[in-house]
PDB file of N, CA and C in Angstrom:
ATOM      1  N   MET A   1      58.400 -45.660 -32.675  1.00  0.00           N
ATOM      2  CA  MET A   1      59.687 -44.801 -32.989  1.00  0.00           C
ATOM      3  C   MET A   1      59.522 -43.576 -32.140  1.00  0.00           C
ATOM      4  N   SER A   2      60.776 -42.942 -31.597  1.00  0.00           N
ATOM      5  CA  SER A   2      60.507 -41.980 -30.751  1.00  0.00           C
ATOM      6  C   SER A   2      61.189 -40.655 -31.473  1.00  0.00           C
ATOM      7  N   GLU A   3      60.680 -39.537 -31.390  1.00  0.00           N
ATOM      8  CA  GLU A   3      61.135 -38.199 -32.212  1.00  0.00           C
ATOM      9  C   GLU A   3      61.375 -37.370 -31.085  1.00  0.00           C
ATOM     10  N   ASP A   4      62.637 -36.751 -31.107  1.00  0.00           N
ATOM     11  CA  ASP A   4      63.032 -35.661 -30.405  1.00  0.00           C
ATOM     12  C   ASP A   4      62.300 -34.374 -30.595  1.00  0.00           C
ATOM     13  N   VAL A   5      61.488 -33.714 -29.441  1.00  0.00           N
ATOM     14  CA  VAL A   5      60.585 -32.721 -29.720  1.00  0.00           C
ATOM     15  C   VAL A   5      61.477 -31.355 -29.170  1.00  0.00           C
ATOM     16  N   PRO A   6      61.859 -30.648 -30.106  1.00  0.00           N
ATOM     17  CA  PRO A   6      62.637 -29.228 -29.569  1.00  0.00           C
ATOM     18  C   PRO A   6      61.562 -28.529 -28.523  1.00  0.00           C
ATOM     19  N   ASN A   7      62.484 -27.948 -27.578  1.00  0.00           N
ATOM     20  CA  ASN A   7      61.874 -27.081 -26.749  1.00  0.00           C
ATOM     21  C   ASN A   7      62.358 -25.596 -26.781  1.00  0.00           C
ATOM     22  N   LEU A   8      61.415 -24.633 -26.619  1.00  0.00           N
ATOM     23  CA  LEU A   8      61.897 -23.205 -26.856  1.00  0.00           C
ATOM     24  C   LEU A   8      62.765 -22.719 -25.407  1.00  0.00           C
ATOM     25  N   PHE A   9      62.751 -23.624 -24.498  1.00  0.00           N
ATOM     26  CA  PHE A   9      63.503 -23.021 -23.121  1.00  0.00           C
ATOM     27  C   PHE A   9      64.780 -23.752 -23.080  1.00  0.00           C
ATOM     28  N   ALA A  10      64.988 -24.785 -23.709  1.00  0.00           N
ATOM     29  CA  ALA A  10      66.193 -25.397 -23.857  1.00  0.00           C
ATOM     30  C   ALA A  10      67.312 -25.013 -24.287  1.00  0.00           C
ATOM     31  N   GLY A  11      68.412 -25.432 -23.862  1.00  0.00           N
ATOM     32  CA  GLY A  11      69.947 -24.582 -24.564  1.00  0.00           C
ATOM     33  C   GLY A  11      70.071 -23.332 -24.580  1.00  0.00           C
ATOM     34  N   LEU A  12      69.605 -22.656 -23.480  1.00  0.00           N
ATOM     35  CA  LEU A  12      69.722 -21.115 -23.516  1.00  0.00           C
ATOM     36  C   LEU A  12      71.362 -20.932 -23.216  1.00  0.00           C
ATOM     37  N   PRO A  13      71.777 -19.751 -23.659  1.00  0.00           N
ATOM     38  CA  PRO A  13      73.037 -19.350 -23.411  1.00  0.00           C
ATOM     39  C   PRO A  13      73.214 -19.025 -21.968  1.00  0.00           C
ATOM     40  N   PRO A  14      74.526 -19.086 -21.527  1.00  0.00           N
ATOM     41  CA  PRO A  14      74.801 -18.967 -19.923  1.00  0.00           C
ATOM     42  C   PRO A  14      74.529 -17.334 -19.575  1.00  0.00           C
ATOM     43  N   GLU A  15      74.027 -17.278 -18.528  1.00  0.00           N
ATOM     44  CA  GLU A  15      73.994 -15.900 -17.779  1.00  0.00           C
ATOM     45  C   GLU A  15      75.193 -15.184 -18.028  1.00  0.00           C
ATOM     46  N   GLY A  16      74.672 -13.756 -18.519  1.00  0.00           N
ATOM     47  CA  GLY A  16      75.667 -13.009 -18.581  1.00  0.00           C
ATOM     48  C   GLY A  16      76.637 -12.857 -20.102  1.00  0.00           C
ATOM     49  N   ALA A  17      75.855 -13.497 -20.999  1.00  0.00           N
ATOM     50  CA  ALA A  17      76.405 -13.797 -22.313  1.00  0.00           C
ATOM     51  C   ALA A  17      76.311 -12.413 -23.154  1.00  0.00           C
ATOM     52  N   PRO A  18      77.656 -12.317 -23.763  1.00  0.00           N
ATOM     53  CA  PRO A  18      77.914 -11.051 -24.128  1.00  0.00           C
ATOM     54  C   PRO A  18      77.196 -10.643 -25.352  1.00  0.00           C
ATOM     55  N   ALA A  19      76.241 -11.536 -25.930  1.00  0.00           N
ATOM     56  CA  ALA A  19      75.513 -11.035 -27.159  1.00  0.00           C
ATOM     57  C   ALA A  19      74.245 -11.946 -27.160  1.00  0.00           C
ATOM     58  N   GLU A  20      73.119 -11.313 -27.820  1.00  0.00           N
ATOM     59  CA  GLU A  20      71.891 -12.065 -27.876  1.00  0.00           C
ATOM     60  C   GLU A  20      72.303 -13.309 -28.770  1.00  0.00           C
ATOM     61  N   THR A  21      71.287 -14.272 -28.622  1.00  0.00           N
ATOM     62  CA  THR A  21      71.635 -15.322 -29.374  1.00  0.00           C
ATOM     63  C   THR A  21      70.191 -15.581 -30.313  1.00  0.00           C
ATOM     64  N   PHE A  22      70.267 -15.708 -31.557  1.00  0.00           N
ATOM     65  CA  PHE A  22      69.271 -16.037 -32.479  1.00  0.00           C
ATOM     66  C   PHE A  22      69.389 -17.636 -33.031  1.00  0.00           C
ATOM     67  N   ALA A  23      68.235 -17.889 -32.949  1.00  0.00           N
ATOM     68  CA  ALA A  23      68.234 -19.579 -33.502  1.00  0.00           C
ATOM     69  C   ALA A  23      67.005 -19.719 -34.458  1.00  0.00           C
ATOM     70  N   THR A  24      67.351 -19.745 -35.741  1.00  0.00           N
ATOM     71  CA  THR A  24      66.054 -20.136 -36.462  1.00  0.00           C
ATOM     72  C   THR A  24      65.469 -21.600 -36.438  1.00  0.00           C
ATOM     73  N   LEU A  25      64.164 -21.295 -36.075  1.00  0.00           N
ATOM     74  CA  LEU A  25      63.362 -22.789 -35.604  1.00  0.00           C
ATOM     75  C   LEU A  25      62.882 -23.279 -36.951  1.00  0.00           C
ATOM     76  N   VAL A  26      62.303 -22.368 -38.008  1.00  0.00           N
ATOM     77  CA  VAL A  26      61.710 -22.733 -39.121  1.00  0.00           C
ATOM     78  C   VAL A  26      61.870 -21.711 -40.120  1.00  0.00           C
ATOM     79  N   SER A  27      62.097 -22.399 -41.228  1.00  0.00           N
ATOM     80  CA  SER A  27      62.271 -21.283 -42.668  1.00  0.00           C
ATOM     81  C   SER A  27      61.858 -21.770 -43.706  1.00  0.00           C
ATOM     82  N   ALA A  28      60.984 -20.940 -44.410  1.00  0.00           N
ATOM     83  CA  ALA A  28      60.211 -21.133 -45.641  1.00  0.00           C
ATOM     84  C   ALA A  28      60.118 -19.986 -46.435  1.00  0.00           C
ATOM     85  N   PRO A  29      59.933 -20.180 -47.698  1.00  0.00           N
ATOM     86  CA  PRO A  29      60.084 -19.010 -48.633  1.00  0.00           C
ATOM     87  C   PRO A  29      59.171 -17.978 -47.945  1.00  0.00           C
ATOM     88  N   GLY A  30      59.737 -16.708 -47.748  1.00  0.00           N
ATOM     89  CA  GLY A  30      58.696 -15.434 -47.338  1.00  0.00           C
ATOM     90  C   GLY A  30      58.520 -15.608 -45.701  1.00  0.00           C
ATOM     91  N   ALA A  31      59.077 -16.595 -45.110  1.00  0.00           N
ATOM     92  CA  ALA A  31      58.929 -16.488 -43.517  1.00  0.00           C
ATOM     93  C   ALA A  31      59.941 -17.292 -42.695  1.00  0.00           C
ATOM     94  N   ARG A  32      60.164 -16.576 -41.555  1.00  0.00           N
ATOM     95  CA  ARG A  32      61.095 -17.377 -40.704  1.00  0.00           C
ATOM     96  C   ARG A  32      60.914 -17.265 -39.393  1.00  0.00           C
ATOM     97  N   ILE A  33      60.994 -18.182 -38.551  1.00  0.00           N
ATOM     98  CA  ILE A  33      60.473 -18.104 -37.077  1.00  0.00           C
ATOM     99  C   ILE A  33      61.921 -18.331 -36.389  1.00  0.00           C
ATOM    100  N   GLU A  34      61.978 -17.375 -35.261  1.00  0.00           N
ATOM    101  CA  GLU A  34      63.254 -17.674 -34.529  1.00  0.00           C
ATOM    102  C   GLU A  34      63.137 -17.449 -33.066  1.00  0.00           C
ATOM    103  N   ARG A  35      63.898 -17.924 -32.392  1.00  0.00           N
ATOM    104  CA  ARG A  35      64.248 -17.886 -31.109  1.00  0.00           C
ATOM    105  C   ARG A  35      65.203 -16.842 -30.766  1.00  0.00           C
ATOM    106  N   ILE A  36      64.870 -15.880 -29.652  1.00  0.00           N
ATOM    107  CA  ILE A  36      66.038 -14.802 -29.611  1.00  0.00           C
ATOM    108  C   ILE A  36      65.965 -14.914 -27.947  1.00  0.00           C
ATOM    109  N   VAL A  37      67.374 -14.861 -27.533  1.00  0.00           N
ATOM    110  CA  VAL A  37      67.513 -14.927 -26.165  1.00  0.00           C
ATOM    111  C   VAL A  37      68.446 -13.714 -25.844  1.00  0.00           C
ATOM    112  N   SER A  38      67.873 -12.797 -25.101  1.00  0.00           N
ATOM    113  CA  SER A  38      68.695 -11.583 -24.591  1.00  0.00           C
ATOM    114  C   SER A  38      68.922 -11.824 -23.076  1.00  0.00           C
ATOM    115  N   ARG A  39      70.230 -11.544 -22.703  1.00  0.00           N
ATOM    116  CA  ARG A  39      70.758 -11.703 -21.311  1.00  0.00           C
ATOM    117  C   ARG A  39      71.175 -10.104 -20.775  1.00  0.00           C
ATOM    118  N   GLY A  40      70.063  -9.365 -20.705  1.00  0.00           N
ATOM    119  CA  GLY A  40      70.421  -8.181 -20.444  1.00  0.00           C
ATOM    120  C   GLY A  40      70.822  -7.141 -21.399  1.00  0.00           C
ATOM    121  N   GLN A  41      70.976  -7.462 -22.814  1.00  0.00           N
ATOM    122  CA  GLN A  41      71.473  -6.671 -23.742  1.00  0.00           C
ATOM    123  C   GLN A  41      70.280  -5.397 -24.098  1.00  0.00           C
ATOM    124  N   ALA A  42      70.856  -4.464 -24.908  1.00  0.00           N
ATOM    125  CA  ALA A  42      70.088  -3.211 -25.381  1.00  0.00           C
ATOM    126  C   ALA A  42      70.725  -2.967 -26.770  1.00  0.00           C
ATOM    127  N   SER A  43      69.930  -2.364 -27.546  1.00  0.00           N
ATOM    128  CA  SER A  43      70.676  -1.828 -28.900  1.00  0.00           C
ATOM    129  C   SER A  43      71.651  -0.618 -28.513  1.00  0.00           C
ATOM    130  N   PRO A  44      72.767  -0.563 -29.111  1.00  0.00           N
ATOM    131  CA  PRO A  44      73.728   0.192 -29.012  1.00  0.00           C
ATOM    132  C   PRO A  44      73.295   1.641 -29.024  1.00  0.00           C
ATOM    133  N   PRO A  45      73.621   2.624 -28.240  1.00  0.00           N
ATOM    134  CA  PRO A  45      73.184   4.052 -28.481  1.00  0.00           C
ATOM    135  C   PRO A  45      73.373   4.434 -29.884  1.00  0.00           C
ATOM    136  N   GLY A  46      72.144   5.364 -30.268  1.00  0.00           N
ATOM    137  CA  GLY A  46      71.975   5.715 -31.732  1.00  0.00           C
ATOM    138  C   GLY A  46      71.684   4.532 -32.681  1.00  0.00           C
ATOM    139  N   PHE A  47      71.631   3.427 -32.326  1.00  0.00           N
ATOM    140  CA  PHE A  47      71.371   2.250 -33.379  1.00  0.00           C
ATOM    141  C   PHE A  47      69.838   2.274 -33.534  1.00  0.00           C
ATOM    142  N   TRP A  48      69.404   1.872 -34.712  1.00  0.00           N
ATOM    143  CA  TRP A  48      67.760   1.797 -34.877  1.00  0.00           C
ATOM    144  C   TRP A  48      67.557   0.576 -35.871  1.00  0.00           C
ATOM    145  N   TYR A  49      66.877  -0.407 -35.480  1.00  0.00           N
ATOM    146  CA  TYR A  49      66.574  -1.499 -36.738  1.00  0.00           C
ATOM    147  C   TYR A  49      65.746  -0.778 -37.636  1.00  0.00           C
ATOM    148  N   ASP A  50      65.964  -1.049 -38.945  1.00  0.00           N
ATOM    149  CA  ASP A  50      65.084  -0.599 -39.789  1.00  0.00           C
ATOM    150  C   ASP A  50      65.021  -1.831 -41.169  1.00  0.00           C
ATOM    151  N   GLN A  51      64.191  -2.736 -40.930  1.00  0.00           N
ATOM    152  CA  GLN A  51      64.104  -3.910 -41.411  1.00  0.00           C
ATOM    153  C   GLN A  51      63.261  -3.820 -42.654  1.00  0.00           C
ATOM    154  N   GLU A  52      63.582  -4.791 -43.621  1.00  0.00           N
ATOM    155  CA  GLU A  52      62.938  -4.919 -44.779  1.00  0.00           C
ATOM    156  C   GLU A  52      61.791  -5.884 -44.872  1.00  0.00           C
ATOM    157  N   GLU A  53      61.648  -6.400 -43.675  1.00  0.00           N
ATOM    158  CA  GLU A  53      60.362  -7.392 -43.617  1.00  0.00           C
ATOM    159  C   GLU A  53      59.664  -7.007 -42.243  1.00  0.00           C
ATOM    160  N   ASP A  54      58.202  -7.510 -42.405  1.00  0.00           N
ATOM    161  CA  ASP A  54      57.542  -7.180 -41.315  1.00  0.00           C
ATOM    162  C   ASP A  54      57.969  -8.191 -39.943  1.00  0.00           C
ATOM    163  N   GLU A  55      57.753  -7.869 -38.890  1.00  0.00           N
ATOM    164  CA  GLU A  55      57.927  -8.855 -37.860  1.00  0.00           C
ATOM    165  C   GLU A  55      57.019  -8.604 -36.745  1.00  0.00           C
ATOM    166  N   TRP A  56      56.561 -10.088 -35.921  1.00  0.00           N
ATOM    167  CA  TRP A  56      55.487 -10.278 -35.034  1.00  0.00           C
ATOM    168  C   TRP A  56      56.531 -10.826 -34.098  1.00  0.00           C
ATOM    169  N   VAL A  57      56.613 -10.049 -32.880  1.00  0.00           N
ATOM    170  CA  VAL A  57      57.682 -10.567 -31.896  1.00  0.00           C
ATOM    171  C   VAL A  57      56.406 -10.895 -30.464  1.00  0.00           C
ATOM    172  N   ALA A  58      56.913 -11.778 -29.821  1.00  0.00           N
ATOM    173  CA  ALA A  58      56.409 -12.034 -28.414  1.00  0.00           C
ATOM    174  C   ALA A  58      57.545 -12.369 -27.477  1.00  0.00           C
ATOM    175  N   VAL A  59      57.056 -11.882 -26.196  1.00  0.00           N
ATOM    176  CA  VAL A  59      58.050 -12.165 -25.162  1.00  0.00           C
ATOM    177  C   VAL A  59      57.434 -13.580 -24.347  1.00  0.00           C
ATOM    178  N   LEU A  60      58.275 -14.475 -24.523  1.00  0.00           N
ATOM    179  CA  LEU A  60      57.894 -15.773 -23.834  1.00  0.00           C
ATOM    180  C   LEU A  60      58.322 -15.819 -22.278  1.00  0.00           C
ATOM    181  N   ALA A  61      59.358 -15.115 -21.761  1.00  0.00           N
ATOM    182  CA  ALA A  61      59.703 -15.083 -20.569  1.00  0.00           C
ATOM    183  C   ALA A  61      60.632 -14.057 -20.385  1.00  0.00           C
ATOM    184  N   GLY A  62      60.766 -13.325 -19.366  1.00  0.00           N
ATOM    185  CA  GLY A  62      61.578 -12.148 -18.990  1.00  0.00           C
ATOM    186  C   GLY A  62      60.772 -10.929 -19.246  1.00  0.00           C
ATOM    187  N   ALA A  63      61.439  -9.696 -19.561  1.00  0.00           N
ATOM    188  CA  ALA A  63      60.862  -8.388 -19.938  1.00  0.00           C
ATOM    189  C   ALA A  63      61.752  -7.600 -21.029  1.00  0.00           C
ATOM    190  N   ALA A  64      61.093  -6.749 -21.489  1.00  0.00           N
ATOM    191  CA  ALA A  64      61.753  -5.893 -22.410  1.00  0.00           C
ATOM    192  C   ALA A  64      61.113  -4.511 -22.684  1.00  0.00           C
ATOM    193  N   THR A  65      61.889  -3.766 -23.119  1.00  0.00           N
ATOM    194  CA  THR A  65      61.414  -2.454 -23.460  1.00  0.00           C
ATOM    195  C   THR A  65      61.647  -2.021 -24.628  1.00  0.00           C
ATOM    196  N   LEU A  66      60.703  -1.777 -25.520  1.00  0.00           N
ATOM    197  CA  LEU A  66      61.139  -1.364 -27.136  1.00  0.00           C
ATOM    198  C   LEU A  66      60.923   0.037 -27.273  1.00  0.00           C
ATOM    199  N   ARG A  67      61.464   0.799 -28.094  1.00  0.00           N
ATOM    200  CA  ARG A  67      61.199   2.066 -28.156  1.00  0.00           C
ATOM    201  C   ARG A  67      61.051   2.345 -29.879  1.00  0.00           C
ATOM    202  N   PHE A  68      59.999   2.885 -30.349  1.00  0.00           N
ATOM    203  CA  PHE A  68      59.704   3.078 -31.806  1.00  0.00           C
ATOM    204  C   PHE A  68      60.139   4.705 -31.881  1.00  0.00           C
ATOM    205  N   GLU A  69      60.717   4.952 -33.092  1.00  0.00           N
ATOM    206  CA  GLU A  69      61.030   6.338 -33.540  1.00  0.00           C
ATOM    207  C   GLU A  69      59.983   7.229 -33.387  1.00  0.00           C
ATOM    208  N   ASP A  70      58.630   6.500 -33.844  1.00  0.00           N
ATOM    209  CA  ASP A  70      57.433   7.343 -34.145  1.00  0.00           C
ATOM    210  C   ASP A  70      56.654   7.256 -33.016  1.00  0.00           C
ATOM    211  N   ALA A  71      56.894   6.695 -31.762  1.00  0.00           N
ATOM    212  CA  ALA A  71      56.244   6.869 -30.744  1.00  0.00           C
ATOM    213  C   ALA A  71      56.844   7.728 -29.660  1.00  0.00           C
ATOM    214  N   PRO A  72      56.105   8.395 -28.678  1.00  0.00           N
ATOM    215  CA  PRO A  72      56.569   9.180 -27.835  1.00  0.00           C
ATOM    216  C   PRO A  72      56.963   8.423 -26.504  1.00  0.00           C
ATOM    217  N   GLU A  73      56.499   7.226 -26.336  1.00  0.00           N
ATOM    218  CA  GLU A  73      56.780   6.585 -25.160  1.00  0.00           C
ATOM    219  C   GLU A  73      57.555   5.130 -25.354  1.00  0.00           C
ATOM    220  N   PRO A  74      58.059   4.680 -24.574  1.00  0.00           N
ATOM    221  CA  PRO A  74      58.689   3.223 -25.011  1.00  0.00           C
ATOM    222  C   PRO A  74      57.576   2.282 -24.521  1.00  0.00           C
ATOM    223  N   LEU A  75      57.692   1.190 -25.234  1.00  0.00           N
ATOM    224  CA  LEU A  75      56.502   0.073 -24.988  1.00  0.00           C
ATOM    225  C   LEU A  75      57.202  -1.023 -24.132  1.00  0.00           C
ATOM    226  N   ARG A  76      56.665  -1.344 -23.045  1.00  0.00           N
ATOM    227  CA  ARG A  76      57.172  -2.323 -21.957  1.00  0.00           C
ATOM    228  C   ARG A  76      56.330  -3.497 -22.307  1.00  0.00           C
ATOM    229  N   LEU A  77      57.222  -4.586 -22.267  1.00  0.00           N
ATOM    230  CA  LEU A  77      56.661  -5.955 -22.770  1.00  0.00           C
ATOM    231  C   LEU A  77      56.857  -7.144 -21.527  1.00  0.00           C
ATOM    232  N   ALA A  78      55.942  -7.604 -21.184  1.00  0.00           N
ATOM    233  CA  ALA A  78      55.983  -8.758 -20.054  1.00  0.00           C
ATOM    234  C   ALA A  78      55.729 -10.162 -20.825  1.00  0.00           C
ATOM    235  N   PRO A  79      55.771 -11.335 -20.152  1.00  0.00           N
ATOM    236  CA  PRO A  79      55.606 -12.472 -20.731  1.00  0.00           C
ATOM    237  C   PRO A  79      54.184 -12.490 -21.094  1.00  0.00           C
ATOM    238  N   GLY A  80      54.127 -13.020 -22.635  1.00  0.00           N
ATOM    239  CA  GLY A  80      52.651 -13.075 -23.184  1.00  0.00           C
ATOM    240  C   GLY A  80      52.488 -11.908 -24.074  1.00  0.00           C
ATOM    241  N   ASP A  81      53.079 -10.904 -23.838  1.00  0.00           N
ATOM    242  CA  ASP A  81      52.741  -9.694 -24.725  1.00  0.00           C
ATOM    243  C   ASP A  81      53.603  -9.880 -25.905  1.00  0.00           C
ATOM    244  N   HIS A  82      52.788  -9.281 -26.959  1.00  0.00           N
ATOM    245  CA  HIS A  82      53.362  -9.397 -28.448  1.00  0.00           C
ATOM    246  C   HIS A  82      53.035  -7.915 -29.228  1.00  0.00           C
ATOM    247  N   VAL A  83      53.855  -7.821 -30.121  1.00  0.00           N
ATOM    248  CA  VAL A  83      53.832  -6.757 -30.949  1.00  0.00           C
ATOM    249  C   VAL A  83      54.068  -6.887 -32.566  1.00  0.00           C
ATOM    250  N   TRP A  84      53.459  -6.366 -33.370  1.00  0.00           N
ATOM    251  CA  TRP A  84      53.454  -6.165 -34.773  1.00  0.00           C
ATOM    252  C   TRP A  84      54.432  -5.336 -35.239  1.00  0.00           C
ATOM    253  N   ILE A  85      55.530  -5.470 -35.696  1.00  0.00           N
ATOM    254  CA  ILE A  85      56.438  -4.467 -36.389  1.00  0.00           C
ATOM    255  C   ILE A  85      56.435  -4.199 -37.895  1.00  0.00           C
ATOM    256  N   ALA A  86      55.818  -3.325 -38.381  1.00  0.00           N
ATOM    257  CA  ALA A  86      55.625  -3.125 -39.751  1.00  0.00           C
ATOM    258  C   ALA A  86      57.297  -3.099 -40.238  1.00  0.00           C
ATOM    259  N   ARG A  87      57.711  -3.531 -41.549  1.00  0.00           N
ATOM    260  CA  ARG A  87      58.664  -3.118 -42.199  1.00  0.00           C
ATOM    261  C   ARG A  87      59.077  -1.759 -42.412  1.00  0.00           C
ATOM    262  N   ASN A  88      60.212  -1.602 -42.012  1.00  0.00           N
ATOM    263  CA  ASN A  88      60.842  -0.022 -41.969  1.00  0.00           C
ATOM    264  C   ASN A  88      60.255   0.758 -40.950  1.00  0.00           C
ATOM    265  N   ARG A  89      59.593   0.143 -40.031  1.00  0.00           N
ATOM    266  CA  ARG A  89      59.401   0.835 -38.570  1.00  0.00           C
ATOM    267  C   ARG A  89      60.509   0.979 -37.794  1.00  0.00           C
ATOM    268  N   ARG A  90      61.214   1.880 -37.517  1.00  0.00           N
ATOM    269  CA  ARG A  90      62.462   2.014 -36.986  1.00  0.00           C
ATOM    270  C   ARG A  90      62.301   1.892 -35.506  1.00  0.00           C
ATOM    271  N   HIS A  91      62.779   1.089 -35.029  1.00  0.00           N
ATOM    272  CA  HIS A  91      62.801   0.578 -33.657  1.00  0.00           C
ATOM    273  C   HIS A  91      64.271   0.203 -32.713  1.00  0.00           C
ATOM    274  N   ARG A  92      64.211   0.002 -31.447  1.00  0.00           N
ATOM    275  CA  ARG A  92      65.263  -0.234 -30.829  1.00  0.00           C
ATOM    276  C   ARG A  92      64.902  -0.975 -29.522  1.00  0.00           C
ATOM    277  N   VAL A  93      65.774  -1.916 -28.924  1.00  0.00           N
ATOM    278  CA  VAL A  93      65.501  -2.466 -27.978  1.00  0.00           C
ATOM    279  C   VAL A  93      66.334  -1.533 -26.557  1.00  0.00           C
ATOM    280  N   GLU A  94      65.532  -0.886 -25.890  1.00  0.00           N
ATOM    281  CA  GLU A  94      65.940   0.213 -24.939  1.00  0.00           C
ATOM    282  C   GLU A  94      66.486  -1.028 -23.570  1.00  0.00           C
ATOM    283  N   ALA A  95      66.052  -2.263 -23.225  1.00  0.00           N
ATOM    284  CA  ALA A  95      66.499  -2.876 -22.351  1.00  0.00           C
ATOM    285  C   ALA A  95      65.693  -4.106 -22.270  1.00  0.00           C
ATOM    286  N   THR A  96      66.399  -5.195 -21.636  1.00  0.00           N
ATOM    287  CA  THR A  96      65.936  -6.501 -21.405  1.00  0.00           C
ATOM    288  C   THR A  96      66.412  -7.196 -19.947  1.00  0.00           C
ATOM    289  N   ALA A  97      65.359  -7.976 -19.528  1.00  0.00           N
ATOM    290  CA  ALA A  97      65.809  -8.826 -18.345  1.00  0.00           C
ATOM    291  C   ALA A  97      66.653  -9.880 -18.586  1.00  0.00           C
ATOM    292  N   ASP A  98      67.209 -10.478 -17.755  1.00  0.00           N
ATOM    293  CA  ASP A  98      68.196 -11.612 -17.965  1.00  0.00           C
ATOM    294  C   ASP A  98      67.660 -12.864 -17.309  1.00  0.00           C
ATOM    295  N   PRO A  99      66.896 -13.869 -17.867  1.00  0.00           N
ATOM    296  CA  PRO A  99      67.010 -13.974 -19.497  1.00  0.00           C
ATOM    297  C   PRO A  99      65.717 -13.240 -19.769  1.00  0.00           C
ATOM    298  N   THR A 100      65.513 -12.948 -21.267  1.00  0.00           N
ATOM    299  CA  THR A 100      64.357 -12.735 -21.800  1.00  0.00           C
ATOM    300  C   THR A 100      64.459 -13.385 -23.155  1.00  0.00           C
ATOM    301  N   ILE A 101      63.321 -14.258 -23.321  1.00  0.00           N
ATOM    302  CA  ILE A 101      63.119 -15.163 -24.636  1.00  0.00           C
ATOM    303  C   ILE A 101      61.931 -14.578 -25.442  1.00  0.00           C
ATOM    304  N   TRP A 102      62.430 -14.532 -26.639  1.00  0.00           N
ATOM    305  CA  TRP A 102      61.398 -13.935 -27.663  1.00  0.00           C
ATOM    306  C   TRP A 102      61.190 -15.185 -28.597  1.00  0.00           C
ATOM    307  N   LEU A 103      59.880 -14.957 -29.294  1.00  0.00           N
ATOM    308  CA  LEU A 103      59.502 -15.651 -30.343  1.00  0.00           C
ATOM    309  C   LEU A 103      59.282 -14.821 -31.551  1.00  0.00           C
ATOM    310  N   ALA A 104      59.927 -14.992 -32.664  1.00  0.00           N
ATOM    311  CA  ALA A 104      59.820 -13.809 -33.745  1.00  0.00           C
ATOM    312  C   ALA A 104      59.621 -14.390 -35.069  1.00  0.00           C
ATOM    313  N   VAL A 105      58.590 -13.774 -35.610  1.00  0.00           N
ATOM    314  CA  VAL A 105      58.210 -14.481 -36.936  1.00  0.00           C
ATOM    315  C   VAL A 105      58.548 -13.348 -37.908  1.00  0.00           C
ATOM    316  N   HIS A 106      59.229 -13.461 -38.893  1.00  0.00           N
ATOM    317  CA  HIS A 106      59.479 -12.523 -40.044  1.00  0.00           C
ATOM    318  C   HIS A 106      58.905 -13.054 -41.356  1.00  0.00           C
ATOM    319  N   LEU A 107      58.369 -11.930 -41.640  1.00  0.00           N
ATOM    320  CA  LEU A 107      57.669 -12.062 -43.199  1.00  0.00           C
ATOM    321  C   LEU A 107      57.952 -11.199 -44.182  1.00  0.00           C
ATOM    322  N   ALA A 108      58.376 -11.769 -45.186  1.00  0.00           N
ATOM    323  CA  ALA A 108      59.025 -10.951 -46.463  1.00  0.00           C
ATOM    324  C   ALA A 108      57.915 -10.154 -46.944  1.00  0.00           C
ATOM    325  N   SER A 109      58.061  -8.879 -47.334  1.00  0.00           N
ATOM    326  CA  SER A 109      56.879  -8.048 -47.801  1.00  0.00           C
ATOM    327  C   SER A 109      56.923  -8.475 -49.399  1.00  0.00           C
ATOM    328  N   GLY A 110      55.791  -8.343 -49.797  1.00  0.00           N
ATOM    329  CA  GLY A 110      55.633  -8.446 -51.460  1.00  0.00           C
ATOM    330  C   GLY A 110      54.509  -8.987 -51.918  1.00  0.00           C
TER     331      GLY A 110
END
């Protein structure tokens, strides 16, 4: 019996896609794992994420710059870099390479 094995680098949106794409890979009570593909996108001016869940995010390919409201300098991420974002820690995506492939794990607080 043969089983298809999903690949994190397969089925990427086309170059220049107008928006980031989010694909849920695994979902269970209290947790969600997703692949995010950025094609040069950044957060809109003045926009900050303020999530009700903890998030661990890793850059698998490409590069990104994150800014945290409570940090004086932006955080530059390269392939293999990962960061923990505690719930309600305001942050934004300043820049991404085309493409940047992220792996994100969201954990419900509780």
